[in-house]
Amino acid sequence: MKTSDIVSLLGKEGESLLQFSNPKISKSQIHVPGADWVDRIFSQTNRSLPTLRSIQQILGSGRLADTGYVSILPVDQGIEHSAGASFAPNPMFFDPENIVKLAIDAGCNAVASTYGVLGSVARKYAHKIPFIVKINHNEFLSYPNKFDQIMFGTIEEAWNMGAVAVGATIYFGSDESARQIQEVSMAFEKAHELGMATILWCYTRNNAFKVDGKDYHTSADLTGQANHLGVTIQADIIKQKLPTNNGGYLATKHGKTHPKVYSDLSSDHPIDLTRYQVANCYMGRAGLINSGGESKGASDLAEAVTTAIINKRAGGQGLISGRKAFQKPFDEGVKLLNAIQDIYLSKDVTVA
């Protein structure tokens, strides 16, 4: 994708996003992704040698190989969002093989999905693209619906099918979060023992995070703290939604924060808000990947490119985008994922 195409897609937001040059937290303070990521960052840690190899296998695959950035296709929505809701727009993805084929054809670093999806085609594809097994889910078949992440298998199962990494979700702030933190902490410890990398979906979930009609589930301060809890249990990569506002702690009047979070460490600019998320990932020592969000149709490409630019310029490590890609015709899904990757390959889109 040419720079002119990027500018055209961004429209009136282009100048604000591409020319932003004065972040509250300077570039010199964060660890920026690069080709030497494992040597520079993870070789200093307590991760085992097999785990370093697994992280490098993800970073060394696909179109973004050896850049330090990642593009991951996640297709685990069939559990919480229901298979019908997820795959009716494109029924070919009821077949797990097409999920893996999309990730390969699009040049993704890895494919993330369920035990069932990846296990069903493991012998054919586990050696062709890195597998990330999502180990817990929130299921919406039970009535009434509840918001809880439960384990669907074991770390040993993920390892046996050739996975190089496991992913999990914690609903930070929920009534069940303490149990989820304990479960995922133990699972990640076991994954590292077996030489796998770990990715944590750090989502906030509590009805009290909606105050006076405003939703703070994606506020920079609350999501930033969720990230900080995630790296505390040694997630190697943090997956987080792009921040949409700030001041969640101020609105809910719970927990603890500091005035400088809002005056000195962040502003209303989306790159600044995302930079604060990066800061909470040990200043970027654990890579921040932002999620692509739901498919909205014609605006998906522009939204995906915008998210990628914000993430990269904030110091993040990439994008994990699913529904915007697999709910389209196969070739269009490939093009959308390639457009995201083009942002991370572009020398004109730099870290602010």
mmCIF file of C-alpha atoms in Angstrom:
data_model
loop_
_atom_site.group_PDB
_atom_site.id
_atom_site.type_symbol
_atom_site.label_atom_id
_atom_site.label_comp_id
_atom_site.label_asym_id
_atom_site.label_seq_id
_atom_site.Cartn_x
_atom_site.Cartn_y
_atom_site.Cartn_z
ATOM 1 C CA MET A 1 0.000 0.000 0.000
ATOM 2 C CA LYS A 2 1.420 3.350 -1.054
ATOM 3 C CA THR A 3 1.619 6.292 1.325
ATOM 4 C CA SER A 4 -0.847 8.158 -0.886
ATOM 5 C CA ASP A 5 -3.320 5.282 -0.476
ATOM 6 C CA ILE A 6 -2.889 5.429 3.299
ATOM 7 C CA VAL A 7 -3.542 9.164 3.349
ATOM 8 C CA SER A 8 -6.608 8.716 1.148
ATOM 9 C CA LEU A 9 -8.056 6.053 3.450
ATOM 10 C CA LEU A 10 -7.498 8.141 6.569
ATOM 11 C CA GLY A 11 -9.320 11.155 5.138
ATOM 12 C CA LYS A 12 -9.603 14.102 7.504
ATOM 13 C CA GLU A 13 -7.878 12.168 10.318
ATOM 14 C CA GLY A 14 -4.749 11.664 8.232
ATOM 15 C CA GLU A 15 -2.780 14.720 9.260
ATOM 16 C CA SER A 16 -3.569 14.282 12.952
ATOM 17 C CA LEU A 17 -2.458 10.649 12.964
ATOM 18 C CA LEU A 18 0.516 10.778 10.607
ATOM 19 C CA GLN A 19 1.994 14.104 11.745
ATOM 20 C CA PHE A 20 1.567 13.687 15.519
ATOM 21 C CA SER A 21 5.053 14.206 16.956
ATOM 22 C CA ASN A 22 4.843 15.251 20.591
ATOM 23 C CA PRO A 23 3.640 12.338 22.741
ATOM 24 C CA LYS A 24 3.463 12.828 26.484
ATOM 25 C CA ILE A 25 5.669 9.746 27.010
ATOM 26 C CA SER A 26 8.637 10.101 24.664
ATOM 27 C CA LYS A 27 9.798 7.448 22.248
ATOM 28 C CA SER A 28 13.138 7.320 24.073
ATOM 29 C CA GLN A 29 11.384 5.922 27.151
ATOM 30 C CA ILE A 30 9.773 2.910 25.467
ATOM 31 C CA HIS A 31 11.120 -0.276 23.926
ATOM 32 C CA VAL A 32 10.295 -0.059 20.220
ATOM 33 C CA PRO A 33 9.768 -3.321 18.285
ATOM 34 C CA GLY A 34 12.551 -4.298 15.913
ATOM 35 C CA ALA A 35 14.272 -7.188 14.184
ATOM 36 C CA ASP A 36 16.376 -7.863 17.310
ATOM 37 C CA TRP A 37 13.345 -8.112 19.601
ATOM 38 C CA VAL A 38 14.119 -11.504 21.180
ATOM 39 C CA ASP A 39 17.818 -10.704 21.607
ATOM 40 C CA ARG A 40 17.173 -7.231 22.985
ATOM 41 C CA ILE A 41 14.173 -7.936 25.215
ATOM 42 C CA PHE A 42 13.502 -11.582 25.984
ATOM 43 C CA SER A 43 17.083 -12.832 26.226
ATOM 44 C CA GLN A 44 17.290 -10.840 29.490
ATOM 45 C CA THR A 45 14.276 -12.561 31.051
ATOM 46 C CA ASN A 46 13.615 -15.801 32.892
ATOM 47 C CA ARG A 47 11.988 -17.348 29.802
ATOM 48 C CA SER A 48 13.378 -20.741 28.863
ATOM 49 C CA LEU A 49 15.337 -21.303 25.666
ATOM 50 C CA PRO A 50 12.441 -23.209 24.036
ATOM 51 C CA THR A 51 10.143 -20.268 24.869
ATOM 52 C CA LEU A 52 12.566 -17.822 23.246
ATOM 53 C CA ARG A 53 12.536 -20.052 20.181
ATOM 54 C CA SER A 54 8.716 -20.046 20.131
ATOM 55 C CA ILE A 55 8.555 -16.249 20.375
ATOM 56 C CA GLN A 56 11.089 -15.992 17.564
ATOM 57 C CA GLN A 57 9.102 -18.465 15.459
ATOM 58 C CA ILE A 58 6.075 -16.150 15.631
ATOM 59 C CA LEU A 59 8.191 -13.066 14.920
ATOM 60 C CA GLY A 60 10.004 -14.827 12.077
ATOM 61 C CA SER A 61 6.920 -15.910 10.118
ATOM 62 C CA GLY A 62 4.730 -14.296 7.457
ATOM 63 C CA ARG A 63 5.043 -11.007 5.606
ATOM 64 C CA LEU A 64 6.218 -9.202 8.750
ATOM 65 C CA ALA A 65 8.985 -11.719 9.444
ATOM 66 C CA ASP A 66 11.986 -10.256 11.286
ATOM 67 C CA THR A 67 10.515 -6.779 11.654
ATOM 68 C CA GLY A 68 9.554 -7.165 15.322
ATOM 69 C CA TYR A 69 5.877 -6.690 14.391
ATOM 70 C CA VAL A 70 3.078 -9.242 14.205
ATOM 71 C CA SER A 71 -0.149 -9.710 12.275
ATOM 72 C CA ILE A 72 -2.281 -12.445 13.814
ATOM 73 C CA LEU A 73 -5.577 -13.897 12.578
ATOM 74 C CA PRO A 74 -7.815 -14.766 15.564
ATOM 75 C CA VAL A 75 -10.910 -16.889 14.939
ATOM 76 C CA ASP A 76 -12.292 -18.004 18.290
ATOM 77 C CA GLN A 77 -15.523 -15.993 18.051
ATOM 78 C CA GLY A 78 -17.654 -19.098 17.431
ATOM 79 C CA ILE A 79 -17.734 -19.816 21.175
ATOM 80 C CA GLU A 80 -18.919 -16.532 22.688
ATOM 81 C CA HIS A 81 -20.481 -14.878 19.657
ATOM 82 C CA SER A 82 -21.893 -18.235 18.395
ATOM 83 C CA ALA A 83 -20.772 -19.987 15.246
ATOM 84 C CA GLY A 84 -23.903 -18.798 13.447
ATOM 85 C CA ALA A 85 -23.354 -15.143 14.254
ATOM 86 C CA SER A 86 -19.673 -15.408 13.356
ATOM 87 C CA PHE A 87 -19.723 -17.531 10.205
ATOM 88 C CA ALA A 88 -23.129 -16.902 8.595
ATOM 89 C CA PRO A 89 -21.671 -13.949 6.620
ATOM 90 C CA ASN A 90 -19.146 -16.387 5.097
ATOM 91 C CA PRO A 91 -20.085 -20.047 5.782
ATOM 92 C CA MET A 92 -16.823 -21.436 4.391
ATOM 93 C CA PHE A 93 -15.262 -20.608 7.763
ATOM 94 C CA PHE A 94 -17.349 -23.205 9.551
ATOM 95 C CA ASP A 95 -14.561 -25.434 8.159
ATOM 96 C CA PRO A 96 -11.408 -24.936 10.280
ATOM 97 C CA GLU A 97 -9.094 -25.580 7.347
ATOM 98 C CA ASN A 98 -10.228 -22.373 5.666
ATOM 99 C CA ILE A 99 -9.367 -20.406 8.796
ATOM 100 C CA VAL A 100 -5.785 -21.649 8.645
ATOM 101 C CA LYS A 101 -5.628 -21.170 4.872
ATOM 102 C CA LEU A 102 -6.683 -17.528 5.238
ATOM 103 C CA ALA A 103 -3.904 -16.888 7.760
ATOM 104 C CA ILE A 104 -1.330 -18.556 5.484
ATOM 105 C CA ASP A 105 -2.473 -16.897 2.262
ATOM 106 C CA ALA A 106 -2.551 -13.492 3.975
ATOM 107 C CA GLY A 107 0.999 -13.920 5.276
ATOM 108 C CA CYS A 108 0.075 -13.692 8.961
ATOM 109 C CA ASN A 109 2.672 -14.420 11.644
ATOM 110 C CA ALA A 110 0.303 -16.863 13.357
ATOM 111 C CA VAL A 111 -3.265 -18.112 13.587
ATOM 112 C CA ALA A 112 -5.116 -18.079 16.928
ATOM 113 C CA SER A 113 -8.135 -20.283 17.486
ATOM 114 C CA THR A 114 -9.732 -22.935 19.665
ATOM 115 C CA TYR A 115 -8.509 -26.412 20.627
ATOM 116 C CA GLY A 116 -11.093 -27.874 18.273
ATOM 117 C CA VAL A 117 -10.283 -25.720 15.251
ATOM 118 C CA LEU A 118 -6.510 -26.113 15.406
ATOM 119 C CA GLY A 119 -6.583 -29.708 16.583
ATOM 120 C CA SER A 120 -8.749 -30.732 13.623
ATOM 121 C CA VAL A 121 -6.058 -29.757 11.100
ATOM 122 C CA ALA A 122 -2.908 -29.889 13.248
ATOM 123 C CA ARG A 123 -1.068 -32.645 11.365
ATOM 124 C CA LYS A 124 -1.511 -30.804 8.085
ATOM 125 C CA TYR A 125 -0.690 -27.258 9.165
ATOM 126 C CA ALA A 126 1.092 -27.027 12.565
ATOM 127 C CA HIS A 127 4.480 -27.022 10.800
ATOM 128 C CA LYS A 128 3.375 -24.457 8.187
ATOM 129 C CA ILE A 129 2.206 -21.577 10.390
ATOM 130 C CA PRO A 130 2.580 -20.948 14.142
ATOM 131 C CA PHE A 131 -0.471 -22.108 16.126
ATOM 132 C CA ILE A 132 -1.796 -20.091 19.087
ATOM 133 C CA VAL A 133 -4.374 -22.098 21.057
ATOM 134 C CA LYS A 134 -6.999 -20.010 22.879
ATOM 135 C CA ILE A 135 -7.433 -21.953 26.119
ATOM 136 C CA ASN A 136 -10.458 -20.262 27.727
ATOM 137 C CA HIS A 137 -13.716 -18.786 26.502
ATOM 138 C CA ASN A 138 -16.982 -17.163 27.540
ATOM 139 C CA GLU A 139 -19.883 -19.220 26.144
ATOM 140 C CA PHE A 140 -23.269 -17.676 25.411
ATOM 141 C CA LEU A 141 -25.430 -20.782 25.018
ATOM 142 C CA SER A 142 -26.317 -20.889 28.717
ATOM 143 C CA TYR A 143 -29.314 -18.785 29.687
ATOM 144 C CA PRO A 144 -29.227 -16.209 31.062
ATOM 145 C CA ASN A 145 -25.913 -15.133 29.526
ATOM 146 C CA LYS A 146 -23.064 -14.650 31.958
ATOM 147 C CA PHE A 147 -19.648 -13.083 31.573
ATOM 148 C CA ASP A 148 -17.049 -15.589 32.693
ATOM 149 C CA GLN A 149 -14.005 -17.170 31.086
ATOM 150 C CA ILE A 150 -13.732 -20.911 31.621
ATOM 151 C CA MET A 151 -10.992 -23.346 30.603
ATOM 152 C CA PHE A 152 -11.715 -25.535 27.586
ATOM 153 C CA GLY A 153 -8.640 -27.791 27.704
ATOM 154 C CA THR A 154 -5.120 -28.207 29.044
ATOM 155 C CA ILE A 155 -1.731 -26.748 28.216
ATOM 156 C CA GLU A 156 -0.471 -30.250 27.461
ATOM 157 C CA GLU A 157 -3.128 -30.595 24.742
ATOM 158 C CA ALA A 158 -1.967 -27.365 23.144
ATOM 159 C CA TRP A 159 1.641 -28.506 23.253
ATOM 160 C CA ASN A 160 0.788 -31.931 21.809
ATOM 161 C CA MET A 161 -0.869 -30.388 18.745
ATOM 162 C CA GLY A 162 2.290 -28.427 17.993
ATOM 163 C CA ALA A 163 1.217 -24.993 19.234
ATOM 164 C CA VAL A 164 4.014 -22.476 19.784
ATOM 165 C CA ALA A 165 1.849 -20.277 22.026
ATOM 166 C CA VAL A 166 -1.326 -20.191 24.085
ATOM 167 C CA GLY A 167 -3.754 -17.320 24.472
ATOM 168 C CA ALA A 168 -6.236 -16.596 27.235
ATOM 169 C CA THR A 169 -8.714 -13.911 28.289
ATOM 170 C CA ILE A 170 -9.152 -12.377 31.714
ATOM 171 C CA TYR A 171 -12.128 -10.116 32.410
ATOM 172 C CA PHE A 172 -10.353 -7.715 34.748
ATOM 173 C CA GLY A 173 -12.762 -5.959 37.088
ATOM 174 C CA SER A 174 -15.389 -8.724 36.930
ATOM 175 C CA ASP A 175 -16.696 -10.721 39.871
ATOM 176 C CA GLU A 176 -14.831 -13.778 38.547
ATOM 177 C CA SER A 177 -11.528 -12.047 37.801
ATOM 178 C CA ALA A 178 -9.665 -13.360 40.866
ATOM 179 C CA ARG A 179 -10.281 -16.972 39.830
ATOM 180 C CA GLN A 180 -9.430 -16.209 36.211
ATOM 181 C CA ILE A 181 -6.138 -14.551 37.236
ATOM 182 C CA GLN A 182 -5.183 -17.626 39.249
ATOM 183 C CA GLU A 183 -6.172 -20.072 36.493
ATOM 184 C CA VAL A 184 -4.401 -18.208 33.730
ATOM 185 C CA SER A 185 -1.295 -17.579 35.863
ATOM 186 C CA MET A 186 -0.924 -21.315 36.423
ATOM 187 C CA ALA A 187 -1.608 -22.071 32.763
ATOM 188 C CA PHE A 188 0.988 -19.536 31.578
ATOM 189 C CA GLU A 189 3.563 -20.951 34.000
ATOM 190 C CA LYS A 190 2.980 -24.415 32.547
ATOM 191 C CA ALA A 191 3.137 -23.074 28.983
ATOM 192 C CA HIS A 192 6.504 -21.448 29.670
ATOM 193 C CA GLU A 193 7.767 -24.691 31.220
ATOM 194 C CA LEU A 194 6.905 -26.497 27.990
ATOM 195 C CA GLY A 195 8.505 -23.799 25.858
ATOM 196 C CA MET A 196 5.433 -21.978 24.562
ATOM 197 C CA ALA A 197 4.827 -18.232 24.381
ATOM 198 C CA THR A 198 1.849 -16.602 26.133
ATOM 199 C CA ILE A 199 -0.649 -14.005 24.897
ATOM 200 C CA LEU A 200 -3.255 -12.431 27.179
ATOM 201 C CA TRP A 201 -6.517 -10.807 26.087
ATOM 202 C CA CYS A 202 -6.684 -8.101 28.827
ATOM 203 C CA TYR A 203 -10.315 -7.047 28.737
ATOM 204 C CA THR A 204 -12.181 -5.048 31.386
ATOM 205 C CA ARG A 205 -15.702 -6.140 32.270
ATOM 206 C CA ASN A 206 -17.981 -4.610 34.892
ATOM 207 C CA ASN A 207 -21.288 -2.771 34.487
ATOM 208 C CA ALA A 208 -20.002 -0.199 36.986
ATOM 209 C CA PHE A 209 -17.498 0.918 34.325
ATOM 210 C CA LYS A 210 -20.406 2.655 32.583
ATOM 211 C CA VAL A 211 -21.051 5.981 34.296
ATOM 212 C CA ASP A 212 -23.634 8.626 33.326
ATOM 213 C CA GLY A 213 -24.122 7.080 29.913
ATOM 214 C CA LYS A 214 -20.394 6.911 29.110
ATOM 215 C CA ASP A 215 -18.608 3.581 28.661
ATOM 216 C CA TYR A 216 -15.154 3.421 30.242
ATOM 217 C CA HIS A 217 -14.401 -0.221 29.428
ATOM 218 C CA THR A 218 -11.889 1.036 26.881
ATOM 219 C CA SER A 219 -10.554 4.023 28.818
ATOM 220 C CA ALA A 220 -6.779 4.314 28.695
ATOM 221 C CA ASP A 221 -6.360 4.251 32.470
ATOM 222 C CA LEU A 222 -8.484 1.141 33.102
ATOM 223 C CA THR A 223 -7.169 -0.798 30.101
ATOM 224 C CA GLY A 224 -3.656 0.324 30.964
ATOM 225 C CA GLN A 225 -3.991 -1.190 34.429
ATOM 226 C CA ALA A 226 -5.437 -4.373 32.922
ATOM 227 C CA ASN A 227 -2.314 -4.536 30.752
ATOM 228 C CA HIS A 228 -0.127 -4.035 33.809
ATOM 229 C CA LEU A 229 -1.815 -6.943 35.574
ATOM 230 C CA GLY A 230 -1.332 -9.009 32.423
ATOM 231 C CA VAL A 231 2.422 -8.487 32.258
ATOM 232 C CA THR A 232 2.591 -9.198 35.980
ATOM 233 C CA ILE A 233 1.551 -12.799 35.284
ATOM 234 C CA GLN A 234 4.217 -12.892 32.538
ATOM 235 C CA ALA A 235 2.205 -12.596 29.367
ATOM 236 C CA ASP A 236 4.726 -12.223 26.536
ATOM 237 C CA ILE A 237 2.246 -10.291 24.377
ATOM 238 C CA ILE A 238 -0.738 -8.242 25.544
ATOM 239 C CA LYS A 239 -3.882 -8.015 23.434
ATOM 240 C CA GLN A 240 -6.008 -4.974 24.200
ATOM 241 C CA LYS A 241 -8.792 -2.983 22.599
ATOM 242 C CA LEU A 242 -7.814 0.411 21.253
ATOM 243 C CA PRO A 243 -8.537 3.087 23.901
ATOM 244 C CA THR A 244 -11.477 5.329 23.123
ATOM 245 C CA ASN A 245 -11.391 7.693 26.111
ATOM 246 C CA ASN A 246 -9.739 8.232 29.493
ATOM 247 C CA GLY A 247 -10.667 8.909 33.092
ATOM 248 C CA GLY A 248 -12.285 5.612 33.986
ATOM 249 C CA TYR A 249 -10.870 5.689 37.504
ATOM 250 C CA LEU A 250 -12.076 9.270 37.972
ATOM 251 C CA ALA A 251 -15.599 8.381 36.853
ATOM 252 C CA THR A 252 -16.009 5.187 38.864
ATOM 253 C CA LYS A 253 -14.222 6.580 41.923
ATOM 254 C CA HIS A 254 -12.755 3.179 42.746
ATOM 255 C CA GLY A 255 -9.191 1.900 42.830
ATOM 256 C CA LYS A 256 -6.253 4.289 42.772
ATOM 257 C CA THR A 257 -4.820 6.653 40.180
ATOM 258 C CA HIS A 258 -2.795 9.875 40.057
ATOM 259 C CA PRO A 259 -3.464 13.308 38.501
ATOM 260 C CA LYS A 260 -0.259 13.042 36.434
ATOM 261 C CA VAL A 261 -1.739 10.072 34.567
ATOM 262 C CA TYR A 262 -4.038 12.565 32.862
ATOM 263 C CA SER A 263 -1.819 15.669 32.763
ATOM 264 C CA ASP A 264 1.718 14.351 32.184
ATOM 265 C CA LEU A 265 1.324 10.813 30.789
ATOM 266 C CA SER A 266 -1.592 11.097 28.376
ATOM 267 C CA SER A 267 -3.746 13.449 26.344
ATOM 268 C CA ASP A 268 -6.904 13.088 24.283
ATOM 269 C CA HIS A 269 -4.945 12.084 21.183
ATOM 270 C CA PRO A 270 -5.457 8.392 20.302
ATOM 271 C CA ILE A 271 -1.702 7.823 19.920
ATOM 272 C CA ASP A 272 -1.096 9.271 23.386
ATOM 273 C CA LEU A 273 -3.881 7.115 24.868
ATOM 274 C CA THR A 274 -2.379 4.015 23.262
ATOM 275 C CA ARG A 275 1.147 5.030 24.324
ATOM 276 C CA TYR A 276 -0.149 4.901 27.903
ATOM 277 C CA GLN A 277 -1.267 1.317 27.257
ATOM 278 C CA VAL A 278 2.255 0.552 25.992
ATOM 279 C CA ALA A 279 3.763 2.166 29.094
ATOM 280 C CA ASN A 280 1.778 -0.194 31.283
ATOM 281 C CA CYS A 281 3.288 -3.148 29.388
ATOM 282 C CA TYR A 282 6.605 -2.434 31.152
ATOM 283 C CA MET A 283 7.283 0.399 28.707
ATOM 284 C CA GLY A 284 6.800 -2.005 25.829
ATOM 285 C CA ARG A 285 8.928 -4.918 27.062
ATOM 286 C CA ALA A 286 5.780 -6.988 26.498
ATOM 287 C CA GLY A 287 4.418 -6.194 23.056
ATOM 288 C CA LEU A 288 1.009 -4.507 22.792
ATOM 289 C CA ILE A 289 -1.231 -5.754 20.007
ATOM 290 C CA ASN A 290 -4.570 -4.053 19.528
ATOM 291 C CA SER A 291 -7.693 -5.869 18.350
ATOM 292 C CA GLY A 292 -9.379 -5.125 15.048
ATOM 293 C CA GLY A 293 -12.944 -5.164 16.402
ATOM 294 C CA GLU A 294 -16.192 -6.171 14.752
ATOM 295 C CA SER A 295 -16.894 -5.976 11.044
ATOM 296 C CA LYS A 296 -18.939 -2.942 10.003
ATOM 297 C CA GLY A 297 -18.827 -3.485 6.259
ATOM 298 C CA ALA A 298 -17.557 -0.834 3.877
ATOM 299 C CA SER A 299 -15.572 1.067 6.534
ATOM 300 C CA ASP A 300 -13.582 -2.000 7.677
ATOM 301 C CA LEU A 301 -10.461 -1.297 5.608
ATOM 302 C CA ALA A 302 -10.172 2.312 6.732
ATOM 303 C CA GLU A 303 -10.796 1.339 10.364
ATOM 304 C CA ALA A 304 -8.213 -1.461 10.243
ATOM 305 C CA VAL A 305 -5.574 0.798 8.712
ATOM 306 C CA THR A 306 -6.347 3.536 11.244
ATOM 307 C CA THR A 307 -5.972 1.098 14.159
ATOM 308 C CA ALA A 308 -2.684 -0.189 12.756
ATOM 309 C CA ILE A 309 -1.295 3.339 12.402
ATOM 310 C CA ILE A 310 -2.279 4.271 15.954
ATOM 311 C CA ASN A 311 -0.795 1.062 17.346
ATOM 312 C CA LYS A 312 2.485 1.355 15.427
ATOM 313 C CA ARG A 313 2.981 5.066 16.078
ATOM 314 C CA ALA A 314 2.222 4.517 19.782
ATOM 315 C CA GLY A 315 4.954 1.865 20.006
ATOM 316 C CA GLY A 316 2.754 -1.222 19.812
ATOM 317 C CA GLN A 317 3.771 -4.523 18.261
ATOM 318 C CA GLY A 318 0.971 -5.202 15.819
ATOM 319 C CA LEU A 319 -2.650 -6.013 15.189
ATOM 320 C CA ILE A 320 -4.819 -9.057 15.791
ATOM 321 C CA SER A 321 -7.790 -8.772 13.444
ATOM 322 C CA GLY A 322 -10.395 -11.460 12.775
ATOM 323 C CA ARG A 323 -13.982 -10.555 11.935
ATOM 324 C CA LYS A 324 -13.027 -7.731 9.604
ATOM 325 C CA ALA A 325 -11.186 -10.370 7.519
ATOM 326 C CA PHE A 326 -13.020 -13.696 7.763
ATOM 327 C CA GLN A 327 -16.530 -12.270 7.447
ATOM 328 C CA LYS A 328 -15.641 -11.145 3.919
ATOM 329 C CA PRO A 329 -15.031 -13.133 0.727
ATOM 330 C CA PHE A 330 -11.691 -14.947 1.069
ATOM 331 C CA ASP A 331 -9.736 -12.719 -1.335
ATOM 332 C CA GLU A 332 -11.053 -9.546 0.308
ATOM 333 C CA GLY A 333 -10.015 -10.886 3.694
ATOM 334 C CA VAL A 334 -6.496 -11.465 2.392
ATOM 335 C CA LYS A 335 -6.346 -7.912 1.020
ATOM 336 C CA LEU A 336 -7.489 -6.404 4.317
ATOM 337 C CA LEU A 337 -4.873 -8.322 6.311
ATOM 338 C CA ASN A 338 -2.213 -7.349 3.771
ATOM 339 C CA ALA A 339 -3.223 -3.692 4.128
ATOM 340 C CA ILE A 340 -2.703 -3.931 7.893
ATOM 341 C CA GLN A 341 0.713 -5.510 7.358
ATOM 342 C CA ASP A 342 1.638 -2.794 4.871
ATOM 343 C CA ILE A 343 1.390 -0.217 7.662
ATOM 344 C CA TYR A 344 4.028 -2.059 9.686
ATOM 345 C CA LEU A 345 6.208 -2.483 6.587
ATOM 346 C CA SER A 346 5.917 1.190 5.624
ATOM 347 C CA LYS A 347 8.958 3.346 6.334
ATOM 348 C CA ASP A 348 6.734 6.423 6.159
ATOM 349 C CA VAL A 349 4.686 5.358 9.203
ATOM 350 C CA THR A 350 7.063 5.805 12.104
ATOM 351 C CA VAL A 351 6.891 5.557 15.900
ATOM 352 C CA ALA A 352 5.937 8.958 17.317
#
